[in-house]
XYZ file of C-alpha atoms in Angstrom:
627
model
C -32.636 -24.805 29.534
C -33.987 -21.584 31.126
C -35.158 -18.971 28.653
C -33.813 -15.443 28.157
C -35.680 -12.692 29.944
C -36.073 -9.076 28.911
C -34.334 -6.476 31.099
C -34.552 -3.367 28.903
C -36.499 -1.729 26.102
C -36.052 1.502 24.128
C -38.305 2.977 21.450
C -36.483 4.735 18.622
C -37.875 7.092 15.964
C -36.206 5.392 12.983
C -35.627 1.814 11.890
C -32.248 0.395 12.893
C -30.416 -1.373 10.072
C -27.036 -2.115 11.701
C -25.701 -2.463 15.205
C -22.455 -3.551 16.807
C -21.291 -3.926 20.407
C -18.101 -2.319 21.620
C -15.519 -5.026 22.365
C -14.272 -3.222 25.488
C -17.005 -0.971 26.832
C -20.679 -1.065 27.724
C -21.573 0.634 24.426
C -23.467 -0.257 21.287
C -23.255 1.512 17.918
C -26.444 1.797 15.860
C -27.178 2.911 12.308
C -30.696 3.865 11.234
C -32.314 4.219 7.837
C -31.870 7.991 7.636
C -28.082 7.598 7.821
C -27.524 8.557 11.452
C -24.824 6.799 13.482
C -25.736 6.584 17.162
C -23.884 5.445 20.241
C -25.879 4.075 23.203
C -25.007 2.658 26.585
C -26.300 -0.857 27.167
C -27.129 -0.401 30.853
C -30.066 1.943 30.341
C -29.932 2.319 26.539
C -29.074 5.981 27.066
C -27.791 7.808 23.999
C -24.176 8.987 24.251
C -23.982 10.871 20.959
C -25.398 11.018 17.443
C -23.485 11.633 14.213
C -25.956 12.955 11.586
C -25.485 12.295 7.858
C -23.129 14.693 6.145
C -22.867 15.890 2.544
C -19.074 15.560 2.640
C -18.979 12.042 4.070
C -22.297 10.497 2.944
C -25.723 9.278 4.027
C -26.064 5.598 3.017
C -24.268 3.596 5.723
C -23.686 -0.007 4.634
C -21.661 -1.524 7.517
C -19.750 -0.679 10.675
C -17.021 -2.154 12.889
C -15.185 -1.338 16.118
C -11.444 -1.147 16.530
C -10.439 -3.953 18.926
C -9.634 -1.490 21.729
C -13.087 0.091 21.423
C -11.762 3.642 20.874
C -12.504 4.051 17.155
C -15.644 3.205 15.159
C -15.499 2.647 11.386
C -18.425 2.690 8.969
C -18.762 2.491 5.191
C -20.898 4.737 2.970
C -22.335 3.696 -0.370
C -23.319 7.072 -1.854
C -19.865 8.663 -1.514
C -17.818 5.426 -1.590
C -16.005 6.383 1.595
C -14.958 4.758 4.845
C -15.125 7.047 7.878
C -13.350 6.553 11.206
C -14.851 8.420 14.148
C -13.834 8.871 17.770
C -15.849 7.083 20.445
C -15.516 10.119 22.730
C -16.968 12.704 20.313
C -19.313 12.506 17.294
C -16.688 13.699 14.821
C -14.761 12.205 11.933
C -11.087 11.541 12.643
C -10.179 10.270 9.207
C -11.822 9.163 5.979
C -10.630 7.596 2.750
C -12.232 6.724 -0.564
C -12.703 3.269 -2.064
C -13.386 2.337 -5.676
C -16.688 0.584 -4.919
C -19.085 0.682 -1.971
C -18.142 -1.455 1.026
C -20.709 -4.124 1.917
C -19.040 -5.592 5.038
C -16.032 -4.952 7.264
C -14.058 -6.457 10.132
C -11.505 -4.774 12.370
C -9.193 -7.401 13.857
C -6.108 -7.412 16.043
C -3.121 -9.714 15.573
C -2.564 -11.951 18.590
C 0.379 -13.928 17.213
C 3.609 -13.243 19.090
C 7.268 -14.199 18.736
C 10.590 -13.000 20.079
C 11.136 -10.499 17.235
C 7.699 -8.967 17.706
C 8.092 -8.745 21.486
C 11.378 -6.873 21.139
C 9.726 -4.531 18.622
C 6.748 -3.940 20.915
C 9.026 -3.146 23.843
C 11.473 -0.967 21.900
C 11.088 2.800 22.168
C 10.139 4.656 19.006
C 13.334 6.439 17.959
C 11.441 9.028 15.925
C 9.946 10.458 19.126
C 13.504 10.994 20.424
C 15.250 12.231 17.281
C 12.475 14.351 15.750
C 11.063 17.547 17.273
C 7.431 17.394 18.327
C 5.038 18.532 15.631
C 3.348 21.780 16.695
C -0.403 21.628 17.157
C -2.381 23.218 14.339
C -4.149 26.491 15.212
C -7.595 25.922 16.690
C -8.989 29.210 15.415
C -9.171 27.919 11.837
C -11.801 25.671 10.293
C -9.298 23.009 9.287
C -8.550 21.112 12.481
C -6.445 17.984 12.557
C -8.847 15.560 14.215
C -6.533 12.687 13.361
C -4.018 14.003 15.907
C -4.358 14.257 19.630
C -5.571 17.705 20.655
C -2.721 18.084 23.131
C 0.124 16.591 21.097
C 0.245 16.721 17.307
C 2.790 13.917 17.108
C 0.448 11.524 18.921
C -1.619 9.859 16.213
C -4.976 8.733 17.554
C -5.437 6.089 14.890
C -2.195 4.237 15.626
C -3.237 3.133 19.086
C -1.200 0.227 20.436
C 2.029 -0.937 18.784
C 0.409 -4.316 18.108
C -0.819 -4.574 14.523
C -4.550 -4.214 13.883
C -6.164 -4.314 10.452
C -9.443 -3.079 9.013
C -10.657 -5.591 6.413
C -13.180 -4.291 3.854
C -15.349 -6.382 1.528
C -16.896 -4.727 -1.528
C -20.052 -5.240 -3.532
C -18.040 -6.695 -6.417
C -15.877 -9.090 -4.410
C -12.857 -6.842 -3.961
C -11.235 -7.047 -0.518
C -8.849 -4.498 0.960
C -6.821 -4.623 4.185
C -5.890 -1.354 5.906
C -3.222 -1.433 8.611
C -4.358 0.520 11.675
C -7.437 1.492 9.670
C -5.386 4.012 7.698
C -3.055 2.672 5.025
C -3.805 -0.071 2.533
C -1.416 -3.017 2.717
C -3.288 -5.553 0.547
C -5.751 -5.599 -2.355
C -7.336 -9.034 -2.936
C -9.353 -10.013 -6.030
C -9.665 -13.769 -5.508
C -13.411 -13.931 -4.742
C -16.536 -13.354 -6.822
C -19.865 -11.808 -5.942
C -20.921 -9.319 -3.316
C -19.251 -9.823 0.066
C -21.745 -10.636 2.837
C -19.235 -11.305 5.592
C -15.526 -11.871 6.137
C -13.089 -12.784 8.876
C -9.286 -12.533 8.888
C -7.722 -14.945 11.355
C -5.850 -13.450 14.301
C -2.589 -15.072 13.121
C -3.042 -13.659 9.567
C -2.839 -17.122 7.998
C -6.274 -17.295 6.376
C -9.185 -15.134 5.329
C -12.746 -16.480 5.198
C -15.332 -14.756 3.005
C -19.044 -15.291 2.352
C -20.310 -13.876 -0.940
C -23.550 -13.778 -2.887
C -23.060 -14.331 -6.605
C -25.988 -13.444 -8.839
C -26.360 -15.969 -11.656
C -28.841 -16.191 -14.489
C -31.200 -18.242 -12.320
C -30.920 -17.583 -8.591
C -28.174 -15.991 -6.437
C -25.716 -18.455 -4.908
C -24.214 -17.892 -1.465
C -20.620 -19.180 -1.514
C -17.890 -19.667 1.069
C -14.279 -18.825 0.145
C -11.192 -19.576 2.180
C -8.085 -17.653 1.144
C -4.465 -18.325 2.036
C -2.801 -15.174 3.434
C 0.302 -16.927 4.734
C 2.638 -14.208 3.367
C 1.280 -11.797 5.972
C 1.776 -14.402 8.696
C 5.251 -15.422 7.545
C 6.504 -11.830 7.460
C 4.457 -10.552 10.409
C 7.288 -8.548 12.099
C 8.215 -6.956 8.777
C 4.570 -6.214 7.939
C 4.101 -4.593 11.357
C 7.159 -2.369 10.976
C 6.242 -1.438 7.415
C 2.620 -0.722 8.335
C 3.631 1.660 11.127
C 5.985 3.503 8.774
C 3.256 3.738 6.143
C 0.818 5.101 8.713
C 3.319 7.695 9.949
C 4.044 8.833 6.385
C 0.409 9.069 5.298
C -0.460 10.942 8.508
C 2.370 13.426 7.954
C 1.058 14.070 4.445
C -2.308 14.906 5.954
C -0.607 17.143 8.534
C 1.128 19.096 5.755
C -2.129 19.365 3.817
C -3.963 20.719 6.867
C -1.099 23.158 7.528
C -1.461 24.531 3.999
C -5.202 24.890 4.536
C -4.534 26.879 7.715
C -2.129 29.085 5.757
C -4.780 29.762 3.126
C -7.273 30.656 5.835
C -4.688 32.959 7.436
C -4.169 34.667 4.102
C -7.942 35.032 3.534
C -7.596 36.925 0.257
C -6.318 39.921 2.302
C -4.864 41.917 -0.540
C -7.618 41.089 -2.987
C -9.155 44.321 -1.652
C -6.322 46.362 -3.138
C -6.253 44.265 -6.319
C -9.983 44.718 -6.913
C -9.881 48.459 -6.154
C -6.939 49.020 -8.502
C -8.686 46.985 -11.219
C -11.853 49.076 -10.795
C -9.728 52.206 -10.856
C -8.023 51.325 -14.141
C -11.393 50.510 -15.739
C -13.104 53.752 -14.650
C -10.345 56.372 -14.952
C -10.434 58.779 -17.871
C -6.728 59.621 -18.049
C -4.435 57.896 -20.520
C -1.545 57.569 -18.072
C -0.923 54.189 -16.451
C -1.528 53.414 -12.786
C 2.198 52.918 -12.332
C 2.931 56.419 -13.712
C 0.299 58.009 -11.498
C 1.759 56.442 -8.361
C 5.267 57.462 -9.483
C 4.096 61.070 -9.966
C 2.645 60.996 -6.457
C 5.946 59.680 -5.106
C 8.231 62.115 -6.971
C 6.146 65.315 -7.140
C 3.583 64.825 -4.385
C 0.684 65.406 -6.804
C -2.141 62.979 -7.569
C -4.683 63.003 -10.379
C -8.342 63.507 -9.381
C -9.044 59.815 -10.092
C -6.152 58.623 -7.918
C -7.116 61.053 -5.155
C -10.684 59.708 -5.284
C -9.376 56.139 -5.009
C -7.152 56.909 -2.034
C -9.306 59.314 -0.057
C -12.845 58.026 -0.622
C -12.487 54.320 -1.431
C -9.390 53.296 0.493
C -9.354 56.046 3.200
C -6.627 56.708 5.759
C -8.318 54.508 8.341
C -8.799 51.703 5.807
C -5.152 51.872 4.739
C -3.989 51.597 8.341
C -6.294 48.660 8.955
C -5.159 46.986 5.716
C -1.503 47.388 6.670
C -2.084 45.791 10.076
C -4.030 42.917 8.498
C -1.267 42.272 5.947
C 1.443 42.238 8.608
C -0.583 39.912 10.860
C -1.409 37.577 7.969
C 2.192 37.401 6.770
C 3.484 36.760 10.290
C 1.013 33.899 10.799
C 1.903 32.293 7.458
C 5.605 32.656 8.221
C 5.192 30.890 11.562
C 3.176 28.092 9.938
C 5.862 27.548 7.286
C 8.683 27.434 9.828
C 6.973 25.375 12.518
C 4.637 23.150 10.453
C 5.800 22.709 6.854
C 9.477 22.449 7.700
C 8.862 20.181 10.723
C 6.530 17.967 8.692
C 9.031 17.778 5.808
C 11.855 16.803 8.170
C 9.719 14.060 9.720
C 8.763 12.808 6.247
C 12.412 12.655 5.196
C 13.266 10.739 8.365
C 10.562 8.069 7.961
C 11.160 7.697 4.218
C 14.898 7.290 4.817
C 14.200 4.574 7.378
C 11.816 2.934 4.920
C 14.542 3.020 2.266
C 16.907 1.284 4.693
C 14.266 -1.398 5.242
C 13.856 -1.816 1.468
C 17.601 -2.348 1.053
C 17.288 -5.410 3.324
C 15.958 -7.382 0.385
C 15.780 -10.725 2.144
C 13.181 -9.357 4.558
C 11.275 -6.700 2.645
C 11.567 -7.438 -1.075
C 8.831 -10.151 -0.899
C 6.514 -7.459 0.539
C 7.075 -5.146 -2.432
C 9.253 -2.403 -0.924
C 11.208 -0.728 -3.744
C 14.293 1.288 -2.748
C 14.352 3.228 -6.051
C 10.719 4.343 -5.670
C 11.380 5.411 -2.070
C 14.423 7.397 -3.230
C 12.182 9.248 -5.721
C 9.788 9.998 -2.859
C 12.663 11.402 -0.782
C 13.676 13.691 -3.665
C 10.085 14.954 -4.023
C 9.958 15.818 -0.298
C 13.242 17.703 -0.707
C 11.761 19.719 -3.590
C 8.763 20.581 -1.426
C 11.068 21.732 1.379
C 12.968 23.966 -1.080
C 9.719 25.539 -2.267
C 8.637 26.151 1.342
C 11.961 27.935 1.995
C 11.377 30.019 -1.131
C 7.980 31.041 0.252
C 9.706 32.157 3.472
C 11.988 34.445 1.475
C 9.027 35.880 -0.463
C 7.153 36.529 2.818
C 10.183 38.231 4.361
C 10.699 40.422 1.303
C 6.961 41.143 1.016
C 6.695 42.306 4.634
C 9.556 44.780 4.148
C 8.142 46.042 0.846
C 4.623 46.563 2.148
C 5.772 48.270 5.335
C 7.737 50.820 3.286
C 4.924 51.259 0.730
C 2.157 51.655 3.330
C 4.283 54.102 5.330
C 4.827 56.325 2.289
C 1.192 56.085 1.122
C -0.069 56.887 4.642
C 1.991 60.105 4.718
C 0.830 61.053 1.191
C -2.842 60.592 2.143
C -2.366 62.675 5.328
C -0.950 65.488 3.212
C -3.875 65.241 0.779
C -6.314 65.623 3.640
C -4.123 68.433 5.111
C -3.785 66.535 8.387
C -0.773 66.773 10.673
C 2.063 64.456 9.656
C 4.105 63.076 12.582
C 7.739 64.214 12.410
C 9.054 60.623 12.524
C 7.126 59.846 9.315
C 7.764 63.128 7.498
C 11.306 62.355 6.398
C 12.255 59.839 3.696
C 15.813 59.080 2.671
C 16.834 58.681 -0.955
C 17.243 54.937 -0.402
C 13.675 54.668 0.912
C 12.322 56.608 -2.082
C 14.226 54.290 -4.437
C 12.886 51.279 -2.566
C 9.251 52.428 -2.903
C 9.824 53.315 -6.576
C 11.116 49.786 -7.239
C 8.082 48.326 -5.444
C 5.663 50.398 -7.572
C 7.517 49.490 -10.764
C 7.446 45.771 -9.953
C 3.866 45.490 -8.669
C 1.799 48.215 -10.333
C 2.644 47.440 -13.911
C -0.561 46.674 -15.798
C -0.758 43.137 -17.208
C -3.810 42.567 -19.472
C -2.965 38.853 -19.770
C -3.336 38.604 -15.995
C -6.806 40.100 -16.281
C -7.744 37.431 -18.819
C -6.598 34.665 -16.452
C -7.624 35.963 -13.037
C -9.965 38.860 -13.707
C -7.556 41.556 -12.455
C -4.863 43.763 -13.931
C -2.334 43.561 -11.111
C -0.482 41.062 -8.997
C 0.230 43.296 -6.026
C 0.542 40.439 -3.539
C 3.019 37.631 -4.286
C 2.407 35.231 -1.381
C -1.089 34.189 -2.486
C 0.180 32.649 -5.729
C 2.011 30.037 -3.628
C -1.063 29.163 -1.574
C -3.927 29.055 -4.090
C -4.581 25.461 -5.085
C -5.775 26.284 -8.610
C -2.529 28.019 -9.588
C 0.128 25.629 -10.857
C 2.447 28.235 -12.377
C 3.641 31.310 -10.504
C 2.509 34.537 -12.157
C 5.510 36.340 -10.646
C 8.286 33.782 -10.077
C 11.268 34.816 -7.945
C 14.092 36.592 -9.696
C 17.235 34.532 -10.146
C 19.348 37.201 -11.835
C 22.498 37.783 -9.891
C 22.097 34.647 -7.757
C 25.615 33.195 -7.870
C 24.607 29.714 -6.635
C 21.794 29.425 -9.171
C 24.071 30.534 -12.023
C 26.771 28.133 -10.856
C 24.311 25.226 -10.956
C 22.972 26.193 -14.374
C 26.459 26.316 -15.864
C 27.631 23.024 -14.290
C 25.944 20.060 -16.026
C 27.408 17.312 -13.748
C 26.370 19.192 -10.619
C 22.985 20.085 -12.092
C 22.185 16.382 -12.646
C 23.680 15.202 -9.365
C 21.438 12.825 -7.366
C 22.642 14.539 -4.195
C 20.763 17.757 -5.002
C 16.996 18.070 -4.721
C 15.206 19.185 -7.920
C 14.070 22.810 -7.886
C 10.984 24.012 -9.774
C 11.406 27.784 -10.009
C 8.142 28.580 -11.820
C 5.857 26.151 -9.974
C 3.642 26.948 -6.992
C 3.837 25.344 -3.567
C 0.583 23.470 -4.156
C 1.882 22.021 -7.424
C 5.038 20.709 -5.729
C 2.912 19.354 -2.864
C 0.587 17.460 -5.238
C 3.610 16.078 -7.079
C 5.110 14.930 -3.758
C 1.836 13.230 -2.744
C 1.604 11.418 -6.093
C 5.190 10.102 -5.896
C 4.772 8.944 -2.283
C 1.416 7.281 -3.020
C 2.945 5.432 -5.966
C 5.869 4.376 -3.779
C 3.633 3.020 -1.007
C 1.026 1.428 -3.297
C 3.299 -1.354 -4.599
C 3.308 -3.464 -1.377
C -0.517 -3.604 -1.387
C -0.442 -4.960 -4.942
C 2.343 -7.486 -4.239
C 0.768 -8.770 -1.011
C -2.641 -8.985 -2.674
C -1.266 -11.067 -5.540
C 0.303 -13.502 -3.068
C -3.141 -14.454 -1.705
C -4.412 -17.752 -3.099
C -7.820 -19.384 -2.984
C -7.858 -22.610 -0.933
C -11.556 -23.431 -0.787
C -14.654 -22.455 -2.717
C -17.846 -24.111 -1.462
C -21.345 -23.142 -2.670
C -23.562 -23.092 0.428
C -27.140 -22.548 -0.782
C -29.295 -20.662 -3.232
C -30.432 -17.318 -1.849
C -34.072 -16.257 -1.843
C -35.137 -13.725 -4.460
C -38.103 -12.420 -2.534
C -38.626 -8.732 -3.282
C -40.738 -8.187 -0.190
C -38.565 -6.792 2.636
C -38.900 -8.654 5.910
C -37.905 -7.502 9.402
C -34.687 -9.047 10.653
C -33.062 -9.376 13.983
C -29.555 -7.990 13.836
C -26.877 -10.690 13.534
C -24.526 -10.506 16.498
C -21.038 -11.971 15.994
C -20.722 -13.073 19.600
C -22.242 -12.865 23.048
C -19.665 -11.372 25.343
C -19.301 -12.639 28.864
C -19.059 -10.062 31.622
C -16.886 -11.848 34.176
C -17.913 -9.565 37.009
C -21.608 -10.435 36.635
C -21.256 -13.634 34.626
C -24.162 -12.590 32.365
C -24.845 -12.657 28.640
C -26.805 -9.971 26.906
C -28.602 -10.085 23.570
C -29.805 -6.889 21.934
C -31.870 -6.742 18.777
C -34.644 -4.845 17.056
C -38.236 -5.786 16.194
C -40.722 -4.133 13.870
C -44.155 -3.589 15.377
C -46.730 -1.292 13.799
C -43.988 0.671 12.004
C -42.259 1.406 15.332
C -38.688 0.285 15.959
C -37.896 -1.046 19.425
C -34.712 -2.213 21.070
C -34.858 -5.063 23.561
C -32.228 -6.317 25.988
C -32.367 -9.884 27.225
C -30.370 -11.453 30.009
C -29.332 -15.065 29.890
C -29.710 -16.962 33.192
C -26.547 -17.354 35.257
C -26.496 -21.145 35.205
C -26.574 -21.144 31.412
C -23.848 -18.530 31.073
C -21.453 -20.738 33.014
C -21.459 -23.270 30.207
C -21.776 -20.956 27.172
C -18.962 -18.534 26.461
C -19.734 -17.604 22.854
C -22.768 -17.913 20.629
C -23.939 -16.651 17.287
C -27.418 -15.218 17.105
C -28.977 -14.523 13.756
C -32.734 -14.919 13.730
C -35.124 -13.746 11.096
C -38.780 -13.198 11.921
C -41.414 -13.653 9.275
C -45.065 -13.170 10.020
C -47.094 -10.912 12.295
C -45.775 -9.521 15.571
C -47.714 -8.638 18.691
C -46.619 -6.902 21.878
C -44.767 -9.860 23.380
C -44.558 -12.788 20.986
C -43.656 -13.480 17.386
C -45.619 -16.008 15.404
C -43.938 -18.450 13.026
C -40.302 -17.634 13.777
C -37.867 -19.104 11.279
C -34.155 -19.436 12.081
C -31.989 -17.889 9.392
């Protein structure tokens, strides 16, 4: 048989520990010892991009795998116990999730099994795209960008890809195995094997899962083969596919809402902390015994300010600074208001839609009860989303009221500071009606009342700005909850016990912040969607357990050729390529070999896993030993 011949070579600065070919493109993904993930083209081994190690994701890459369509690359990290999915087009993370233990191996497979039910599902149009409004794209001028979504269309989820089910299978260092539908949401947790997973393969029809593990005993490690029966996934394949897509939509919408809240916090940017801090400094340094509220009321009613208040307004705040602060507050409030209306409310409506459809699926017990869907748990999730929507509407009312209050307050204070500096006051600003004076007096009374307990909690005496308490993640309880006195609907609910406990009304948490309600919603939804993974995992049974051989305990590291799962056949050229690394004088090299054409006609797939032991020279390797 003719031998392979080398057609390419590339010297790299760091040792390569993992590599994997793209199943669809002329690309190869590499991982080196310093934690960099690289993408190269096979034709000339030209680098496409490099993803450096990151403190947020991790540095110790343990495995990698391609999505079957070649558009997404997944890799596991040991130091942070995370799995990261990155886009093949750009060196950026699209999505990441945490695992309990480091991942030692992974496989990303696509289901090829088809039947009439699946074909009709594949061909059917997604009703949610017709019934639901398109999710607005998140602002690009903020740090929190939704990489998981398409840049053009927020409702197009990059990770979903084709309608056909694909699954990312993860094997851990302690034998735990997890299956993630579309690489995003966990649909099975399997604990039927022992030892550290070295390799695994889920069959394309979902009927069986093969696993190779290394179990460390008191003497020498034993490499063992396990075959697991996953027939429940195969038997309920149409139902699993529908459920997995719903799960992925729901988990993605949760991330969309989280990113929207982050954008709102960045829009807020602690704007009015300037006034809070200046008022706190003022109350600490002033010599008068009168309160800040009284001093502002005297300025409003009599037009006179104490020397301390005049110093605060004229030298620290200044007329120009007040004008700039007023513009910043109005711009910030307007941006947050738009985000609440277009993002939080749209995301909540989409969540309610998908959860309601999931509840309908759960009520079809013959189909979905064996998979663990619980209608009662989904109903609780729907109620939690409703509570979040109510809190978002409450924030809208606070923003609307706050904008009116601050406009009136800044207008009055601007005129007062112009008079202090003896500047000309425009005629349109010089007149204030009795209603406007009463309005400003109520604002000062409500917001400038000193609260020492607030200083103990937040390091300030005042809570001038009420929107921030909804957005700050560390605040669970609102320092200034909305007033319910005089609200006829609220009083009617409080006095009607049957209506108050009605399952048709969403629970309302008057004293809780938006972030608290959001975290509660996430916890309820996660608990609702976690049950199927547990039920499906428990249905998996061990069919075979065969010890293969005793592993070597040699502590001396030896250079290895990378194990390639298959040699792909390029039909246009009818060639096979093999790419691997060799260690020579502490320099890592990549080699490309081409298999002769007459051989490639008879060989469609092969498995190459060769381990070199011994010395290497420029062209040959002495004493090669097949692994």
